[in-house]
Amino acid sequence: MIDPFAVRLDLEQGTLAPLPERVVRRLSDLRGLVANEQLLDRELAKGDPIIYEVLKLAIPQEQGQLFINVTFLRAGRIGREYYFTKGHFHVNEKAAEVYLGLRGHGVLLLRKEANTRVVEMDRGTLIYIPPGWGHRTVNVSQETLVFLSIYPADAGHDYERVRLEGMGTRVFATVDGTGYEAVTS
Ligand code: M6P
Ligand code: ZN
């Protein structure tokens, strides 16, 4: 049981008030997911910075409910590979998801079997992720990428599949560092 509720979402910053639960992912959480593990080890020897944070509204994890998150993905690279979220498939293959870009510039990588998509995400981009499509976000800008996501509370996150199969596409900075190239494997 949960009562109807309202919170304040700052559409410029992405912050929520009152501040809900916050989950932090660090560089070490990207182990096994990056293009170059040696470069990752070299970076980790210097420290383990936060790569992204997820604000999660307190909603019961049960069928019929919707989870609402705001994700803050920092700017940076491991070598030439731009920072990204771990990415996942939904355990419940019938669960879709909606993303809304609030700040910054990124790309959403999508994969369903051999089909891959790369979707640009800016402030105001609304993206529909149909059931069955794995998804990972990449920050290709110099500022924090912020986006809202809404998905069924019983979706579940399958990270192992991404570790084993990848997301189909990697995103690197161009040699001059001003743009990005998406490389499909
Ligand atoms: C969004 C949603 C969440 C997800 C988060 C971080 O907020 O898609 O479900 O947990 O991004 O992504 P990941 O779980 O892949 O690390
Ligand atoms: Zn999801």
PDB file of C-alpha atoms and ligand atoms in Angstrom:
ATOM      1  CA  MET A   1       0.000   0.000   0.000  1.00  0.00           C
ATOM      2  CA  ILE A   2       1.234   3.456  -0.861  1.00  0.00           C
ATOM      3  CA  ASP A   3      -0.599   6.755  -0.752  1.00  0.00           C
ATOM      4  CA  PRO A   4      -0.654   9.152  -3.689  1.00  0.00           C
ATOM      5  CA  PHE A   5       2.196  11.611  -3.334  1.00  0.00           C
ATOM      6  CA  ALA A   6       3.879  14.560  -5.029  1.00  0.00           C
ATOM      7  CA  VAL A   7       7.501  15.690  -4.963  1.00  0.00           C
ATOM      8  CA  ARG A   8       9.397  18.573  -6.566  1.00  0.00           C
ATOM      9  CA  LEU A   9      11.554  17.746  -9.575  1.00  0.00           C
ATOM     10  CA  ASP A  10      13.878  20.617 -10.508  1.00  0.00           C
ATOM     11  CA  LEU A  11      13.684  20.374 -14.299  1.00  0.00           C
ATOM     12  CA  GLU A  12      16.960  22.300 -14.730  1.00  0.00           C
ATOM     13  CA  GLN A  13      19.098  20.399 -12.235  1.00  0.00           C
ATOM     14  CA  GLY A  14      17.256  17.090 -11.943  1.00  0.00           C
ATOM     15  CA  THR A  15      17.254  17.244  -8.157  1.00  0.00           C
ATOM     16  CA  LEU A  16      14.305  15.926  -6.171  1.00  0.00           C
ATOM     17  CA  ALA A  17      12.881  17.364  -2.976  1.00  0.00           C
ATOM     18  CA  PRO A  18      12.646  15.857  -0.474  1.00  0.00           C
ATOM     19  CA  LEU A  19      15.866  14.027  -1.330  1.00  0.00           C
ATOM     20  CA  PRO A  20      15.101  10.317  -1.793  1.00  0.00           C
ATOM     21  CA  GLU A  21      17.373   7.250  -1.573  1.00  0.00           C
ATOM     22  CA  ARG A  22      20.611   7.690  -3.495  1.00  0.00           C
ATOM     23  CA  VAL A  23      22.577   4.846  -5.088  1.00  0.00           C
ATOM     24  CA  VAL A  24      26.194   5.495  -6.056  1.00  0.00           C
ATOM     25  CA  ARG A  25      28.189   3.662  -8.734  1.00  0.00           C
ATOM     26  CA  ARG A  26      31.940   4.017  -8.867  1.00  0.00           C
ATOM     27  CA  LEU A  27      34.620   3.316 -11.428  1.00  0.00           C
ATOM     28  CA  SER A  28      35.234  -0.115  -9.880  1.00  0.00           C
ATOM     29  CA  ASP A  29      31.620  -1.041 -10.701  1.00  0.00           C
ATOM     30  CA  LEU A  30      32.557  -0.874 -14.404  1.00  0.00           C
ATOM     31  CA  ARG A  31      35.035  -3.759 -14.074  1.00  0.00           C
ATOM     32  CA  GLY A  32      34.358  -6.349 -16.748  1.00  0.00           C
ATOM     33  CA  LEU A  33      32.409  -3.833 -18.813  1.00  0.00           C
ATOM     34  CA  VAL A  34      35.006  -1.446 -20.249  1.00  0.00           C
ATOM     35  CA  ALA A  35      36.841  -1.788 -23.565  1.00  0.00           C
ATOM     36  CA  ASN A  36      40.266  -1.742 -21.907  1.00  0.00           C
ATOM     37  CA  GLU A  37      40.538  -3.384 -18.466  1.00  0.00           C
ATOM     38  CA  GLN A  38      44.228  -2.467 -18.130  1.00  0.00           C
ATOM     39  CA  LEU A  39      43.399   1.206 -18.475  1.00  0.00           C
ATOM     40  CA  LEU A  40      40.686   0.743 -15.863  1.00  0.00           C
ATOM     41  CA  ASP A  41      43.203  -0.808 -13.434  1.00  0.00           C
ATOM     42  CA  ARG A  42      45.577   2.085 -14.039  1.00  0.00           C
ATOM     43  CA  GLU A  43      42.811   4.593 -13.246  1.00  0.00           C
ATOM     44  CA  LEU A  44      41.718   2.617 -10.169  1.00  0.00           C
ATOM     45  CA  ALA A  45      45.268   2.749  -8.808  1.00  0.00           C
ATOM     46  CA  LYS A  46      44.756   6.530  -8.560  1.00  0.00           C
ATOM     47  CA  GLY A  47      41.315   6.294  -6.910  1.00  0.00           C
ATOM     48  CA  ASP A  48      37.758   5.104  -7.310  1.00  0.00           C
ATOM     49  CA  PRO A  49      35.669   8.123  -8.334  1.00  0.00           C
ATOM     50  CA  ILE A  50      31.885   8.235  -8.515  1.00  0.00           C
ATOM     51  CA  ILE A  51      30.741   7.661 -12.117  1.00  0.00           C
ATOM     52  CA  TYR A  52      27.005   7.992 -11.581  1.00  0.00           C
ATOM     53  CA  GLU A  53      24.347   8.453  -8.924  1.00  0.00           C
ATOM     54  CA  VAL A  54      20.703   7.408  -9.038  1.00  0.00           C
ATOM     55  CA  LEU A  55      17.984   9.104  -6.982  1.00  0.00           C
ATOM     56  CA  LYS A  56      15.147   6.655  -6.384  1.00  0.00           C
ATOM     57  CA  LEU A  57      11.700   7.576  -5.153  1.00  0.00           C
ATOM     58  CA  ALA A  58      10.481   5.224  -2.435  1.00  0.00           C
ATOM     59  CA  ILE A  59       7.940   3.047  -4.210  1.00  0.00           C
ATOM     60  CA  PRO A  60       7.145  -0.582  -3.294  1.00  0.00           C
ATOM     61  CA  GLN A  61       8.795  -3.167  -5.521  1.00  0.00           C
ATOM     62  CA  GLU A  62       5.625  -4.953  -6.543  1.00  0.00           C
ATOM     63  CA  GLN A  63       3.709  -5.627  -9.737  1.00  0.00           C
ATOM     64  CA  GLY A  64       1.615  -2.677 -10.873  1.00  0.00           C
ATOM     65  CA  GLN A  65       3.844  -0.021  -9.266  1.00  0.00           C
ATOM     66  CA  LEU A  66       6.215   2.217 -11.246  1.00  0.00           C
ATOM     67  CA  PHE A  67       9.752   3.110 -10.213  1.00  0.00           C
ATOM     68  CA  ILE A  68      10.842   6.713 -10.837  1.00  0.00           C
ATOM     69  CA  ASN A  69      14.569   7.567 -10.851  1.00  0.00           C
ATOM     70  CA  VAL A  70      16.810  10.449 -11.770  1.00  0.00           C
ATOM     71  CA  THR A  71      20.305   9.451 -12.882  1.00  0.00           C
ATOM     72  CA  PHE A  72      23.358  11.755 -12.812  1.00  0.00           C
ATOM     73  CA  LEU A  73      26.114  10.374 -15.061  1.00  0.00           C
ATOM     74  CA  ARG A  74      29.347  12.323 -14.727  1.00  0.00           C
ATOM     75  CA  ALA A  75      31.575  13.434 -17.561  1.00  0.00           C
ATOM     76  CA  GLY A  76      34.822  11.564 -18.113  1.00  0.00           C
ATOM     77  CA  ARG A  77      36.589   8.791 -19.979  1.00  0.00           C
ATOM     78  CA  ILE A  78      38.546   5.623 -19.456  1.00  0.00           C
ATOM     79  CA  GLY A  79      41.125   6.153 -22.150  1.00  0.00           C
ATOM     80  CA  ARG A  80      38.988   7.240 -25.072  1.00  0.00           C
ATOM     81  CA  GLU A  81      35.848   5.437 -23.889  1.00  0.00           C
ATOM     82  CA  TYR A  82      33.252   7.807 -22.425  1.00  0.00           C
ATOM     83  CA  TYR A  83      31.792   7.066 -18.971  1.00  0.00           C
ATOM     84  CA  PHE A  84      28.678   4.913 -19.131  1.00  0.00           C
ATOM     85  CA  THR A  85      26.149   3.201 -16.872  1.00  0.00           C
ATOM     86  CA  LYS A  86      26.519  -0.545 -16.320  1.00  0.00           C
ATOM     87  CA  GLY A  87      23.476  -1.165 -18.478  1.00  0.00           C
ATOM     88  CA  HIS A  88      20.994  -3.975 -18.085  1.00  0.00           C
ATOM     89  CA  PHE A  89      18.222  -6.056 -19.554  1.00  0.00           C
ATOM     90  CA  HIS A  90      15.003  -6.298 -17.587  1.00  0.00           C
ATOM     91  CA  VAL A  91      14.559  -9.677 -15.953  1.00  0.00           C
ATOM     92  CA  ASN A  92      10.870  -9.314 -16.756  1.00  0.00           C
ATOM     93  CA  GLU A  93      11.050  -9.324 -20.552  1.00  0.00           C
ATOM     94  CA  LYS A  94       7.635  -7.668 -20.724  1.00  0.00           C
ATOM     95  CA  ALA A  95       8.841  -4.524 -18.923  1.00  0.00           C
ATOM     96  CA  ALA A  96       9.368  -1.363 -20.985  1.00  0.00           C
ATOM     97  CA  GLU A  97      10.962   1.898 -19.786  1.00  0.00           C
ATOM     98  CA  VAL A  98      10.738   5.620 -20.512  1.00  0.00           C
ATOM     99  CA  TYR A  99      13.708   8.027 -20.402  1.00  0.00           C
ATOM    100  CA  LEU A 100      13.508  11.806 -20.418  1.00  0.00           C
ATOM    101  CA  GLY A 101      16.703  13.832 -20.893  1.00  0.00           C
ATOM    102  CA  LEU A 102      16.956  16.771 -18.458  1.00  0.00           C
ATOM    103  CA  ARG A 103      20.522  18.053 -18.770  1.00  0.00           C
ATOM    104  CA  GLY A 104      23.707  17.428 -20.737  1.00  0.00           C
ATOM    105  CA  HIS A 105      24.279  15.400 -23.859  1.00  0.00           C
ATOM    106  CA  GLY A 106      24.473  11.647 -24.078  1.00  0.00           C
ATOM    107  CA  VAL A 107      23.541   8.622 -26.075  1.00  0.00           C
ATOM    108  CA  LEU A 108      21.400   5.674 -25.150  1.00  0.00           C
ATOM    109  CA  LEU A 109      22.668   2.319 -26.434  1.00  0.00           C
ATOM    110  CA  LEU A 110      20.008  -0.288 -27.043  1.00  0.00           C
ATOM    111  CA  ARG A 111      20.286  -3.924 -28.014  1.00  0.00           C
ATOM    112  CA  LYS A 112      17.856  -6.736 -28.702  1.00  0.00           C
ATOM    113  CA  GLU A 113      19.648  -9.849 -29.939  1.00  0.00           C
ATOM    114  CA  ALA A 114      21.640  -8.707 -33.017  1.00  0.00           C
ATOM    115  CA  ASN A 115      19.738  -5.434 -33.343  1.00  0.00           C
ATOM    116  CA  THR A 116      21.429  -2.363 -31.938  1.00  0.00           C
ATOM    117  CA  ARG A 117      20.401   1.293 -31.734  1.00  0.00           C
ATOM    118  CA  VAL A 118      22.216   4.466 -30.729  1.00  0.00           C
ATOM    119  CA  VAL A 119      19.814   7.240 -29.699  1.00  0.00           C
ATOM    120  CA  GLU A 120      20.980  10.783 -28.937  1.00  0.00           C
ATOM    121  CA  MET A 121      19.678  12.125 -25.640  1.00  0.00           C
ATOM    122  CA  ASP A 122      19.515  15.827 -24.767  1.00  0.00           C
ATOM    123  CA  ARG A 123      17.287  17.950 -22.557  1.00  0.00           C
ATOM    124  CA  GLY A 124      13.726  17.238 -23.678  1.00  0.00           C
ATOM    125  CA  THR A 125      14.443  13.981 -25.520  1.00  0.00           C
ATOM    126  CA  LEU A 126      11.809  11.445 -24.577  1.00  0.00           C
ATOM    127  CA  ILE A 127      12.826   7.874 -25.371  1.00  0.00           C
ATOM    128  CA  TYR A 128      10.677   4.774 -25.295  1.00  0.00           C
ATOM    129  CA  ILE A 129      12.525   1.527 -24.603  1.00  0.00           C
ATOM    130  CA  PRO A 130      10.261  -1.355 -25.626  1.00  0.00           C
ATOM    131  CA  PRO A 131      10.268  -4.632 -23.677  1.00  0.00           C
ATOM    132  CA  GLY A 132      13.256  -6.873 -24.407  1.00  0.00           C
ATOM    133  CA  TRP A 133      15.753  -4.131 -25.305  1.00  0.00           C
ATOM    134  CA  GLY A 134      18.865  -3.903 -23.132  1.00  0.00           C
ATOM    135  CA  HIS A 135      19.937  -0.331 -22.409  1.00  0.00           C
ATOM    136  CA  ARG A 136      23.014   1.620 -21.327  1.00  0.00           C
ATOM    137  CA  THR A 137      23.591   5.376 -21.187  1.00  0.00           C
ATOM    138  CA  VAL A 138      26.832   7.108 -22.225  1.00  0.00           C
ATOM    139  CA  ASN A 139      27.817  10.690 -21.409  1.00  0.00           C
ATOM    140  CA  VAL A 140      29.491  12.140 -24.513  1.00  0.00           C
ATOM    141  CA  SER A 141      29.708  15.691 -23.150  1.00  0.00           C
ATOM    142  CA  GLN A 142      31.865  17.655 -20.714  1.00  0.00           C
ATOM    143  CA  GLU A 143      29.051  18.117 -18.174  1.00  0.00           C
ATOM    144  CA  THR A 144      26.951  15.760 -16.080  1.00  0.00           C
ATOM    145  CA  LEU A 145      24.210  13.981 -18.022  1.00  0.00           C
ATOM    146  CA  VAL A 146      20.903  13.950 -16.143  1.00  0.00           C
ATOM    147  CA  PHE A 147      17.825  11.955 -17.103  1.00  0.00           C
ATOM    148  CA  LEU A 148      14.562  10.768 -15.602  1.00  0.00           C
ATOM    149  CA  SER A 149      13.464   7.165 -15.970  1.00  0.00           C
ATOM    150  CA  ILE A 150      10.169   5.443 -15.259  1.00  0.00           C
ATOM    151  CA  TYR A 151       9.684   1.674 -15.437  1.00  0.00           C
ATOM    152  CA  PRO A 152       7.632  -1.132 -13.897  1.00  0.00           C
ATOM    153  CA  ALA A 153       8.724  -1.894 -10.333  1.00  0.00           C
ATOM    154  CA  ASP A 154       8.862  -5.612 -11.116  1.00  0.00           C
ATOM    155  CA  ALA A 155      11.215  -5.114 -14.124  1.00  0.00           C
ATOM    156  CA  GLY A 156      14.381  -6.349 -12.366  1.00  0.00           C
ATOM    157  CA  HIS A 157      17.945  -5.723 -13.585  1.00  0.00           C
ATOM    158  CA  ASP A 158      19.966  -8.407 -15.378  1.00  0.00           C
ATOM    159  CA  TYR A 159      23.568  -7.143 -15.337  1.00  0.00           C
ATOM    160  CA  GLU A 160      25.193 -10.520 -15.898  1.00  0.00           C
ATOM    161  CA  ARG A 161      23.841 -10.772 -19.424  1.00  0.00           C
ATOM    162  CA  VAL A 162      25.443  -7.434 -20.297  1.00  0.00           C
ATOM    163  CA  ARG A 163      28.739  -8.580 -18.804  1.00  0.00           C
ATOM    164  CA  LEU A 164      28.617 -11.751 -20.911  1.00  0.00           C
ATOM    165  CA  GLU A 165      27.175 -10.416 -24.171  1.00  0.00           C
ATOM    166  CA  GLY A 166      27.969  -6.690 -24.096  1.00  0.00           C
ATOM    167  CA  MET A 167      25.675  -3.940 -25.304  1.00  0.00           C
ATOM    168  CA  GLY A 168      26.685  -4.263 -28.962  1.00  0.00           C
ATOM    169  CA  THR A 169      28.095  -0.740 -29.205  1.00  0.00           C
ATOM    170  CA  ARG A 170      30.905   1.183 -27.509  1.00  0.00           C
ATOM    171  CA  VAL A 171      31.271   4.939 -27.566  1.00  0.00           C
ATOM    172  CA  PHE A 172      34.687   6.611 -27.820  1.00  0.00           C
ATOM    173  CA  ALA A 173      35.900  10.173 -28.047  1.00  0.00           C
ATOM    174  CA  THR A 174      37.194  11.160 -31.445  1.00  0.00           C
ATOM    175  CA  VAL A 175      40.986  11.602 -31.590  1.00  0.00           C
ATOM    176  CA  ASP A 176      40.687  15.398 -31.301  1.00  0.00           C
ATOM    177  CA  GLY A 177      38.425  14.866 -28.258  1.00  0.00           C
ATOM    178  CA  THR A 178      35.634  17.079 -29.545  1.00  0.00           C
ATOM    179  CA  GLY A 179      33.091  14.474 -30.622  1.00  0.00           C
ATOM    180  CA  TYR A 180      32.264  10.793 -30.332  1.00  0.00           C
ATOM    181  CA  GLU A 181      32.210   7.693 -32.449  1.00  0.00           C
ATOM    182  CA  ALA A 182      29.945   4.732 -31.797  1.00  0.00           C
ATOM    183  CA  VAL A 183      31.653   1.452 -32.639  1.00  0.00           C
ATOM    184  CA  THR A 184      29.435  -1.549 -33.109  1.00  0.00           C
ATOM    185  CA  SER A 185      31.063  -4.908 -32.364  1.00  0.00           C
TER     186      SER A 185
HETATM  187  C1  M6P B   1      18.059   4.464 -14.772  1.00  0.00           C
HETATM  188  C2  M6P B   1      17.163   3.274 -14.816  1.00  0.00           C
HETATM  189  C3  M6P B   1      17.501   2.381 -13.641  1.00  0.00           C
HETATM  190  C4  M6P B   1      18.982   2.070 -13.609  1.00  0.00           C
HETATM  191  C5  M6P B   1      19.816   3.327 -13.653  1.00  0.00           C
HETATM  192  C6  M6P B   1      21.317   3.056 -13.745  1.00  0.00           C
HETATM  193  O1  M6P B   1      17.752   5.203 -13.633  1.00  0.00           O
HETATM  194  O2  M6P B   1      17.303   2.580 -16.014  1.00  0.00           O
HETATM  195  O3  M6P B   1      16.759   1.195 -13.727  1.00  0.00           O
HETATM  196  O4  M6P B   1      19.296   1.299 -12.474  1.00  0.00           O
HETATM  197  O5  M6P B   1      19.431   4.088 -14.767  1.00  0.00           O
HETATM  198  O6  M6P B   1      21.619   2.132 -14.759  1.00  0.00           O
HETATM  199  P1  M6P B   1      22.200   0.689 -14.447  1.00  0.00           P
HETATM  200  O7  M6P B   1      21.237  -0.018 -13.533  1.00  0.00           O
HETATM  201  O8  M6P B   1      22.298   0.023 -15.778  1.00  0.00           O
HETATM  202  O9  M6P B   1      23.509   0.862 -13.769  1.00  0.00           O
HETATM  203 ZN    ZN B   2      15.860  -0.514 -17.333  1.00  0.00          ZN
END
